[in-house]
């Protein structure tokens, strides 16, 4: 009931998979920010489908058309609206009454009393992450000016694991390197195994999940607030907005629950005049506030719910049990495409935190 | 910068560990709710310290004094403020310039330009969870009237694990049974090992982490909204407000990332006229909206950062590296005391979601 | 920094006078609302310029193109975005450095550090009221279903005054009657004098102000809340968003300050089972909450700041005093065109209040 | 349903006239602000009743007890809660079923389904302005540091009018001078006539209204935003929260509707390097954003609804028409006591705007 997020850097999403367009309104973007549109396009392409055999063959230009808030190459400070037209839709593929398991068909129908646009998942479609990536691309350009970089990688696909970031030292060039690879991983030697995992699922009419690890670099100490406005609260709220995310952990995350305090506590030392921690089990956040170390978190992405295999379900109109085979063009895995979405989600929140920090002198 | 949470059922926390009082303002509590004050006290006692050798010996009556919004035994609908006076404080125990590792001493100082009240952790103190438990206790009584129950248990302490909830069937009497045990677990046979784990940490001048699993029962399908107002976004934002929480996962959580779609998708069936799922890997939430199954999530709690062992740190005033031994009365583990806090956090969010659902006819 | 309004029925505006498009995102529109698009067009036409000699000759089709949130003739419950393309722009007419008196040229430049789009007033343009009228038209159709009607009229132009509403009895057919007139007044006999007033100003290269009186009919008692969420607070916040509004008064308004309590107090009586008041000096609102009587308020609209007469000003770039003659196509009066904007503003707020009232059983 | 106001400087009110206490939580107060408690007490006394024959004889110490957010004489940056205990209550004076005209007895009962605390007006009591004055006193001390001063005066009582501020030049010492007078007016020669007006009403068992004019001085140009976050929107939303306010106008206000553009437009000139306007009919705000001139507004205060005279009303329980004579200790006029409340309301909003402006470099 409120597709808006943020206090000072606000994001409002709209659109359905098969509506005229999807889009986003960004409010509170600082005025005078020169936007590198080519860079934005690159970000959009990272998410775009139809790029190789690992993704859905549905091709969308996903060209964001800026409607407002942008003048002579710079943001105006007033709301920036970008539109992405839906051109390549096949509305015939969907049967609204057969509830696709693990999709929002059932909950969407209940939530909107049966009136939501069901075609292609409607407003619940992963396609809505395209305008979020646009928002993130704008946020990143603002953050870059503030010295903040965001890098994420595909930390695992099924059981195949990538390396993890060095929690205390993530080089800020990494983002670009990762983005240039066939799959966005740290250790290129795992790419083959990951592809195999994805294609194996695909050929079985199945899908597979994964995890994404993300680092926010260069963020000053002092961002965020205690309790309800903790950096973790804000980041997680945004991250759990991304469809298919089922878990979020900061720093050591769930593993910290098996540690002793002597191990988990990140002790302080001086790096010149700067206070740093020797380990980073807390993921760069203490008491809800950033401590100047890399902000680290991991996100669990579930297997694409759309699978070709036959599944049990219910026809909500006839109130009869039945079976469904989800047709259409689907990704056997979305975790790799989620990497840039997670970055975008983080960027949007960080932009908000950075702006808010100006009010108290950070 | 905004210690308020919620859209319709709003919680505002205030107070420091050693200020005159800590407290909470609840705005949007439905009018005419009969409050069982004895029940509220029971909830407060579940969190209160000083109850056995597993907790800090600091004893606080933690008696919430209702200041407003309550008349003739019922809520008035106007803001309900409850105050908990700080009586048993030992301000001499704290050295503000020595940054306690994994605490908010450093980040708090930076965030508030050195002006925050450092005594006992100040506003960052775990003591602030007491008014949150009060808020949760009020929310629970509202939810009970709506048929919603919340039950959490201590799912692990260090490596010692409790059973997990049956994801599809959590009996609603469970909450009461768990609360009555020496440690709030499902399987009483693990209590001895958990206590041993905690006391071993304690005797080593150390501390230990744990996890809490929580179930929301009886919630109607259709609560929450897509994207930024997803049930997961709202719950996680609140859960990550609770000090020491470093991870939140719904349903199968991180494990879902290793599943195939055929396994992870919760297929639908008919239970009489009701649509249910056979498994519950999605934790009762699809597309950000509840599906009527138990809402299940797990939370990672880090080891208490206050430990007696010697730790490396920095004196922020003298800008010198040094060592610290955290004195004072501390818990070797807070995970078991966090159980009722997690329930409270969930209750507050669920109350908000239930109220909002009235606007769209759920 | 937050062009969003509302808690449950949320409006987000975007666009500049000469950007690709202007538009609005409506979030929280109840699902399943059948939209009468013809009716929406009628509302848009009431605001549209270029209709007669009393308005700017700039003609805009002002055709709202719905992008999302609308499916098979009904709202889906997910964000509804409507776009109005800017087609008829003459960018050459504006000199950005000469500050037009009483416009936002100066404050906009300062606020956005010189980066705002100045063409045609940019985001400050009265054109942005077009998407607000669209929002209001949708809100009105929702309100109609709830039995709530909104009627406004041009209460004065300069010194020429229309009748006032009977404060206790405004027939709900009035809205339609008024809208059908050459000027939206109650007493058609004042139209000639009003036109004369406007045309006299026009021929003098000048402009003239006016007032709008608005009535919300059929609203249940019990809408709104005390203090910061008072019906007056919410309505006035929205009304003062409308460009050129400089005053808002409810009921007797400023005149109440000259009354005695015996006169100002609206005494209660029974109209069958319904409690009503004999007078309505409080404008249907007591303690911030509606009492079931017509909600009445008046709004002061300043003279169009764009005038052909020569005015003193400053060139902000050269920092020199100079003179300006505002060129372009301008209205000698905007008060009559503001009538439907004021209705729209009221509708949007009332929709929000009606939705919120569902959470407490009104 | 949301007794919270503000985006960055947030105010949350609680309490009823006869509850244990009333109070306020201030969130977002900048850390390290030295509070002059004596100055706060002076502000509280300006509002406090029982000071002379013009006010209710109910005496309340109205001593704010700070519970949190204040340490070693300075604000901590975390939520600041202040409590005012209710000590001098006479609960026997109220008959809940007889609806006092122009009070919130009827609307409060409807809004809260009959459960609100009716004693002394409950949460609707003018007494709730005491914590608002506290909030304003804190905000003023912050604003003073930022060079912003707020001055209001009693512009009229009934038909007796004070002078008006010089719209372009309000000396900032004025606030103090006004506050020291028997009635807070600019022209002391009107005091006698105003007192006569008030005492005449009093002796007739009646009450009288008035207006307050307020100036915000020293505010930078560039505060506020277009549309929903206009300085006028924010100020009016807060001003209409103050009980008894029925009208708000900025600059020339309603009189501007009778002006021509040539008269109403405030032309620019250079005052050294500073751009100023020769007149100030727009009240220091253009396009929702401050222009650096004094921010000027006027507020209409209705006559105290509590009067001794016999009034017609309805008994809501028996559903019978009847008569009521409001007993208890009441003010024959509240406009003079409202002066400092209006200042407080303005201060709270200005503090919020000043903090927000830091995010865009003002």
mmCIF file of C-alpha atoms in Angstrom, chain C residues 102-357:
data_model
loop_
_atom_site.group_PDB
_atom_site.id
_atom_site.type_symbol
_atom_site.label_atom_id
_atom_site.label_comp_id
_atom_site.label_asym_id
_atom_site.label_seq_id
_atom_site.Cartn_x
_atom_site.Cartn_y
_atom_site.Cartn_z
ATOM 1 C CA UNK C 102 6.044 36.497 -6.754
ATOM 2 C CA UNK C 103 7.164 33.476 -8.782
ATOM 3 C CA UNK C 104 9.495 30.756 -7.539
ATOM 4 C CA UNK C 105 12.342 31.800 -9.859
ATOM 5 C CA UNK C 106 14.425 33.093 -6.981
ATOM 6 C CA UNK C 107 13.527 30.529 -4.343
ATOM 7 C CA UNK C 108 13.755 27.647 -6.827
ATOM 8 C CA UNK C 109 17.236 28.700 -7.849
ATOM 9 C CA UNK C 110 18.345 28.914 -4.230
ATOM 10 C CA UNK C 111 16.624 25.712 -3.195
ATOM 11 C CA UNK C 112 18.143 23.659 -6.017
ATOM 12 C CA UNK C 113 21.467 25.448 -6.169
ATOM 13 C CA UNK C 114 20.692 26.762 -9.614
ATOM 14 C CA UNK C 115 19.999 23.402 -11.226
ATOM 15 C CA UNK C 116 16.228 23.387 -11.424
ATOM 16 C CA UNK C 117 14.547 23.496 -14.809
ATOM 17 C CA UNK C 118 13.428 27.121 -15.077
ATOM 18 C CA UNK C 119 11.523 26.839 -18.342
ATOM 19 C CA UNK C 120 7.897 27.799 -17.822
ATOM 20 C CA UNK C 121 8.343 27.718 -14.066
ATOM 21 C CA UNK C 122 9.591 24.148 -14.240
ATOM 22 C CA UNK C 123 8.312 21.971 -11.434
ATOM 23 C CA UNK C 124 6.682 25.036 -9.842
ATOM 24 C CA UNK C 125 4.402 25.509 -12.819
ATOM 25 C CA UNK C 126 0.683 25.604 -12.260
ATOM 26 C CA UNK C 127 0.654 22.903 -14.918
ATOM 27 C CA UNK C 128 1.522 20.420 -12.179
ATOM 28 C CA UNK C 129 -2.012 20.849 -10.933
ATOM 29 C CA UNK C 130 -3.160 18.815 -13.958
ATOM 30 C CA UNK C 131 -1.925 15.500 -12.513
ATOM 31 C CA UNK C 132 -3.345 16.602 -9.164
ATOM 32 C CA UNK C 133 -6.733 17.013 -10.814
ATOM 33 C CA UNK C 134 -6.322 13.531 -12.254
ATOM 34 C CA UNK C 135 -5.568 12.235 -8.749
ATOM 35 C CA UNK C 136 -8.584 14.070 -7.435
ATOM 36 C CA UNK C 137 -10.794 12.647 -10.156
ATOM 37 C CA UNK C 138 -9.817 9.124 -9.149
ATOM 38 C CA UNK C 139 -10.279 9.974 -5.469
ATOM 39 C CA UNK C 140 -13.712 11.423 -6.201
ATOM 40 C CA UNK C 141 -14.850 8.227 -7.880
ATOM 41 C CA UNK C 142 -13.764 6.277 -4.817
ATOM 42 C CA UNK C 143 -15.448 8.792 -2.523
ATOM 43 C CA UNK C 144 -18.658 8.709 -4.555
ATOM 44 C CA UNK C 145 -18.896 4.986 -3.834
ATOM 45 C CA UNK C 146 -18.523 5.878 -0.165
ATOM 46 C CA UNK C 147 -21.254 8.510 -0.360
ATOM 47 C CA UNK C 148 -18.936 11.506 -0.239
ATOM 48 C CA UNK C 149 -19.249 14.386 -2.722
ATOM 49 C CA UNK C 150 -17.124 17.483 -3.118
ATOM 50 C CA UNK C 151 -18.356 20.803 -4.427
ATOM 51 C CA UNK C 152 -16.462 24.048 -4.770
ATOM 52 C CA UNK C 153 -17.288 27.375 -6.270
ATOM 53 C CA UNK C 154 -15.573 30.616 -7.131
ATOM 54 C CA UNK C 155 -16.492 32.609 -4.038
ATOM 55 C CA UNK C 156 -14.970 35.856 -5.234
ATOM 56 C CA UNK C 157 -12.892 37.511 -7.918
ATOM 57 C CA UNK C 158 -11.264 40.671 -6.677
ATOM 58 C CA UNK C 159 -14.091 42.474 -4.909
ATOM 59 C CA UNK C 160 -16.915 40.695 -6.687
ATOM 60 C CA UNK C 161 -18.415 38.114 -4.392
ATOM 61 C CA UNK C 162 -20.541 35.069 -5.071
ATOM 62 C CA UNK C 163 -23.075 33.810 -2.507
ATOM 63 C CA UNK C 164 -21.755 31.529 0.204
ATOM 64 C CA UNK C 165 -22.844 27.939 0.735
ATOM 65 C CA UNK C 166 -25.559 27.426 3.298
ATOM 66 C CA UNK C 167 -23.201 26.041 5.959
ATOM 67 C CA UNK C 168 -25.623 23.410 7.196
ATOM 68 C CA UNK C 169 -27.157 22.317 3.947
ATOM 69 C CA UNK C 170 -25.260 21.978 0.701
ATOM 70 C CA UNK C 171 -27.181 19.927 -1.857
ATOM 71 C CA UNK C 172 -24.910 17.337 -3.401
ATOM 72 C CA UNK C 173 -26.201 18.025 -6.913
ATOM 73 C CA UNK C 174 -24.617 21.460 -6.640
ATOM 74 C CA UNK C 175 -21.180 20.305 -7.826
ATOM 75 C CA UNK C 176 -22.521 19.370 -11.218
ATOM 76 C CA UNK C 177 -24.612 22.492 -11.604
ATOM 77 C CA UNK C 178 -21.704 24.758 -10.773
ATOM 78 C CA UNK C 179 -19.352 22.954 -13.125
ATOM 79 C CA UNK C 180 -21.736 23.526 -16.013
ATOM 80 C CA UNK C 181 -21.672 27.321 -15.720
ATOM 81 C CA UNK C 182 -19.501 29.756 -17.608
ATOM 82 C CA UNK C 183 -17.820 30.547 -14.297
ATOM 83 C CA UNK C 184 -18.193 28.082 -11.436
ATOM 84 C CA UNK C 185 -20.389 30.182 -9.139
ATOM 85 C CA UNK C 186 -23.506 29.622 -7.075
ATOM 86 C CA UNK C 187 -25.266 32.794 -8.140
ATOM 87 C CA UNK C 188 -25.154 33.145 -11.906
ATOM 88 C CA UNK C 189 -26.003 36.821 -11.664
ATOM 89 C CA UNK C 190 -22.451 37.605 -10.510
ATOM 90 C CA UNK C 191 -20.798 36.081 -13.581
ATOM 91 C CA UNK C 192 -20.951 39.229 -15.645
ATOM 92 C CA UNK C 193 -19.296 41.337 -12.959
ATOM 93 C CA UNK C 194 -16.613 38.718 -12.393
ATOM 94 C CA UNK C 195 -15.814 38.528 -16.078
ATOM 95 C CA UNK C 196 -15.600 42.271 -16.177
ATOM 96 C CA UNK C 197 -13.185 42.246 -13.253
ATOM 97 C CA UNK C 198 -10.976 39.700 -14.974
ATOM 98 C CA UNK C 199 -11.039 41.369 -18.360
ATOM 99 C CA UNK C 200 -10.358 44.779 -16.822
ATOM 100 C CA UNK C 201 -7.236 43.366 -15.205
ATOM 101 C CA UNK C 202 -6.258 41.696 -18.456
ATOM 102 C CA UNK C 203 -6.597 44.817 -20.532
ATOM 103 C CA UNK C 204 -4.466 46.665 -17.950
ATOM 104 C CA UNK C 205 -1.718 44.048 -18.355
ATOM 105 C CA UNK C 206 -2.544 43.061 -14.812
ATOM 106 C CA UNK C 207 -4.131 40.126 -12.984
ATOM 107 C CA UNK C 208 -6.590 39.632 -10.167
ATOM 108 C CA UNK C 209 -7.022 37.194 -7.246
ATOM 109 C CA UNK C 210 -10.013 35.430 -5.827
ATOM 110 C CA UNK C 211 -11.295 32.938 -3.331
ATOM 111 C CA UNK C 212 -12.710 29.461 -3.601
ATOM 112 C CA UNK C 213 -15.181 27.971 -1.174
ATOM 113 C CA UNK C 214 -15.390 24.205 -0.917
ATOM 114 C CA UNK C 215 -17.772 21.787 0.744
ATOM 115 C CA UNK C 216 -17.245 18.105 1.419
ATOM 116 C CA UNK C 217 -20.634 16.425 1.701
ATOM 117 C CA UNK C 218 -21.648 13.083 3.086
ATOM 118 C CA UNK C 219 -18.472 12.485 5.060
ATOM 119 C CA UNK C 220 -19.158 10.398 8.140
ATOM 120 C CA UNK C 221 -18.513 11.737 11.609
ATOM 121 C CA UNK C 222 -15.248 10.439 13.043
ATOM 122 C CA UNK C 223 -12.749 11.104 10.263
ATOM 123 C CA UNK C 224 -9.391 12.537 11.244
ATOM 124 C CA UNK C 225 -7.531 12.511 14.525
ATOM 125 C CA UNK C 226 -6.462 14.953 17.192
ATOM 126 C CA UNK C 227 -3.471 17.233 16.745
ATOM 127 C CA UNK C 228 -1.047 16.516 13.921
ATOM 128 C CA UNK C 229 -3.466 14.343 11.990
ATOM 129 C CA UNK C 230 -6.435 16.656 12.362
ATOM 130 C CA UNK C 231 -8.695 16.867 9.335
ATOM 131 C CA UNK C 232 -7.764 20.552 9.166
ATOM 132 C CA UNK C 233 -4.034 19.776 9.291
ATOM 133 C CA UNK C 234 -4.267 17.288 6.490
ATOM 134 C CA UNK C 235 -6.544 19.360 4.308
ATOM 135 C CA UNK C 236 -4.550 22.546 4.797
ATOM 136 C CA UNK C 237 -1.239 20.809 4.091
ATOM 137 C CA UNK C 238 -2.635 19.684 0.761
ATOM 138 C CA UNK C 239 -4.392 22.962 -0.005
ATOM 139 C CA UNK C 240 -1.258 24.998 0.614
ATOM 140 C CA UNK C 241 0.517 22.724 -1.882
ATOM 141 C CA UNK C 242 -1.606 24.239 -4.600
ATOM 142 C CA UNK C 243 0.362 27.090 -6.144
ATOM 143 C CA UNK C 244 -1.024 30.587 -5.395
ATOM 144 C CA UNK C 245 -2.939 29.585 -2.256
ATOM 145 C CA UNK C 246 -2.133 32.048 0.557
ATOM 146 C CA UNK C 247 -4.892 31.375 3.074
ATOM 147 C CA UNK C 248 -7.119 28.547 4.298
ATOM 148 C CA UNK C 249 -9.969 28.881 6.768
ATOM 149 C CA UNK C 250 -12.512 26.366 8.019
ATOM 150 C CA UNK C 251 -16.117 27.199 8.853
ATOM 151 C CA UNK C 252 -16.385 30.822 9.903
ATOM 152 C CA UNK C 253 -12.604 31.006 9.706
ATOM 153 C CA UNK C 254 -11.109 34.369 10.527
ATOM 154 C CA UNK C 255 -14.548 35.766 11.242
ATOM 155 C CA UNK C 256 -14.812 33.394 14.227
ATOM 156 C CA UNK C 257 -12.119 35.433 15.937
ATOM 157 C CA UNK C 258 -14.597 38.281 16.248
ATOM 158 C CA UNK C 259 -17.379 36.141 17.614
ATOM 159 C CA UNK C 260 -18.458 35.371 21.144
ATOM 160 C CA UNK C 261 -18.652 31.730 22.231
ATOM 161 C CA UNK C 262 -22.451 31.897 22.423
ATOM 162 C CA UNK C 263 -22.463 32.694 18.736
ATOM 163 C CA UNK C 264 -19.573 30.534 17.548
ATOM 164 C CA UNK C 265 -20.476 27.329 19.368
ATOM 165 C CA UNK C 266 -22.513 25.116 17.089
ATOM 166 C CA UNK C 267 -25.196 23.683 19.334
ATOM 167 C CA UNK C 268 -26.316 20.099 18.807
ATOM 168 C CA UNK C 269 -29.812 18.878 18.009
ATOM 169 C CA UNK C 270 -31.376 15.645 16.877
ATOM 170 C CA UNK C 271 -32.435 15.205 13.290
ATOM 171 C CA UNK C 272 -34.210 11.903 13.724
ATOM 172 C CA UNK C 273 -31.536 9.620 15.109
ATOM 173 C CA UNK C 274 -28.751 11.760 13.754
ATOM 174 C CA UNK C 275 -26.900 14.321 15.801
ATOM 175 C CA UNK C 276 -26.413 17.534 13.856
ATOM 176 C CA UNK C 277 -25.472 21.113 14.661
ATOM 177 C CA UNK C 278 -27.762 24.096 14.111
ATOM 178 C CA UNK C 279 -24.997 26.320 12.841
ATOM 179 C CA UNK C 280 -21.702 25.300 11.291
ATOM 180 C CA UNK C 281 -19.151 27.889 12.322
ATOM 181 C CA UNK C 282 -16.656 25.101 12.958
ATOM 182 C CA UNK C 283 -16.867 23.894 9.380
ATOM 183 C CA UNK C 284 -17.840 20.342 10.214
ATOM 184 C CA UNK C 285 -14.743 19.671 12.296
ATOM 185 C CA UNK C 286 -14.384 19.581 16.088
ATOM 186 C CA UNK C 287 -11.105 18.663 17.729
ATOM 187 C CA UNK C 288 -9.667 17.818 14.320
ATOM 188 C CA UNK C 289 -12.360 15.214 13.649
ATOM 189 C CA UNK C 290 -15.327 15.476 11.333
ATOM 190 C CA UNK C 291 -18.732 15.757 12.996
ATOM 191 C CA UNK C 292 -20.905 14.697 10.063
ATOM 192 C CA UNK C 293 -21.876 18.224 9.015
ATOM 193 C CA UNK C 294 -20.626 19.608 5.696
ATOM 194 C CA UNK C 295 -16.884 20.200 5.861
ATOM 195 C CA UNK C 296 -16.496 23.786 4.761
ATOM 196 C CA UNK C 297 -13.417 25.747 3.962
ATOM 197 C CA UNK C 298 -12.333 28.776 1.989
ATOM 198 C CA UNK C 299 -9.080 29.299 0.172
ATOM 199 C CA UNK C 300 -7.419 32.570 -0.884
ATOM 200 C CA UNK C 301 -5.864 32.573 -4.345
ATOM 201 C CA UNK C 302 -3.416 35.300 -5.182
ATOM 202 C CA UNK C 303 -3.461 37.218 -8.476
ATOM 203 C CA UNK C 304 -1.514 35.438 -11.224
ATOM 204 C CA UNK C 305 2.059 36.597 -10.705
ATOM 205 C CA UNK C 306 2.728 36.638 -14.456
ATOM 206 C CA UNK C 307 1.686 40.079 -15.640
ATOM 207 C CA UNK C 308 2.512 42.137 -18.697
ATOM 208 C CA UNK C 309 3.129 45.308 -16.660
ATOM 209 C CA UNK C 310 6.704 46.373 -16.079
ATOM 210 C CA UNK C 311 8.067 45.276 -12.699
ATOM 211 C CA UNK C 312 11.230 45.946 -10.740
ATOM 212 C CA UNK C 313 13.460 42.982 -10.195
ATOM 213 C CA UNK C 314 17.006 41.705 -10.012
ATOM 214 C CA UNK C 315 19.134 39.821 -12.494
ATOM 215 C CA UNK C 316 20.534 37.082 -10.316
ATOM 216 C CA UNK C 317 23.491 36.368 -12.576
ATOM 217 C CA UNK C 318 24.709 39.916 -13.052
ATOM 218 C CA UNK C 319 23.516 40.920 -9.586
ATOM 219 C CA UNK C 320 22.004 44.081 -10.998
ATOM 220 C CA UNK C 321 18.624 45.661 -10.444
ATOM 221 C CA UNK C 322 16.543 45.801 -13.593
ATOM 222 C CA UNK C 323 12.989 45.613 -14.893
ATOM 223 C CA UNK C 324 10.947 42.787 -16.302
ATOM 224 C CA UNK C 325 7.819 42.425 -18.376
ATOM 225 C CA UNK C 326 6.639 38.836 -18.156
ATOM 226 C CA UNK C 327 5.985 37.588 -21.644
ATOM 227 C CA UNK C 328 4.226 34.416 -22.605
ATOM 228 C CA UNK C 329 0.641 33.270 -22.481
ATOM 229 C CA UNK C 330 -0.826 33.871 -19.059
ATOM 230 C CA UNK C 331 -4.117 33.885 -17.231
ATOM 231 C CA UNK C 332 -5.350 37.244 -15.967
ATOM 232 C CA UNK C 333 -6.987 35.226 -13.179
ATOM 233 C CA UNK C 334 -6.494 31.657 -12.039
ATOM 234 C CA UNK C 335 -9.053 31.545 -9.261
ATOM 235 C CA UNK C 336 -11.780 30.108 -11.510
ATOM 236 C CA UNK C 337 -9.445 27.445 -12.866
ATOM 237 C CA UNK C 338 -8.376 26.696 -9.288
ATOM 238 C CA UNK C 339 -11.894 25.617 -8.339
ATOM 239 C CA UNK C 340 -11.477 22.084 -9.630
ATOM 240 C CA UNK C 341 -7.922 21.928 -8.285
ATOM 241 C CA UNK C 342 -9.179 22.746 -4.789
ATOM 242 C CA UNK C 343 -11.823 20.049 -5.176
ATOM 243 C CA UNK C 344 -9.136 17.608 -6.258
ATOM 244 C CA UNK C 345 -6.918 18.500 -3.329
ATOM 245 C CA UNK C 346 -9.795 17.963 -0.942
ATOM 246 C CA UNK C 347 -10.735 14.675 -2.610
ATOM 247 C CA UNK C 348 -7.282 13.233 -2.240
ATOM 248 C CA UNK C 349 -7.202 14.020 1.475
ATOM 249 C CA UNK C 350 -10.729 12.781 2.071
ATOM 250 C CA UNK C 351 -9.911 9.477 0.359
ATOM 251 C CA UNK C 352 -6.987 9.088 2.724
ATOM 252 C CA UNK C 353 -9.123 9.902 5.778
ATOM 253 C CA UNK C 354 -11.883 7.537 4.685
ATOM 254 C CA UNK C 355 -9.401 4.686 4.227
ATOM 255 C CA UNK C 356 -7.799 5.365 7.577
ATOM 256 C CA UNK C 357 -11.184 5.425 9.286
#
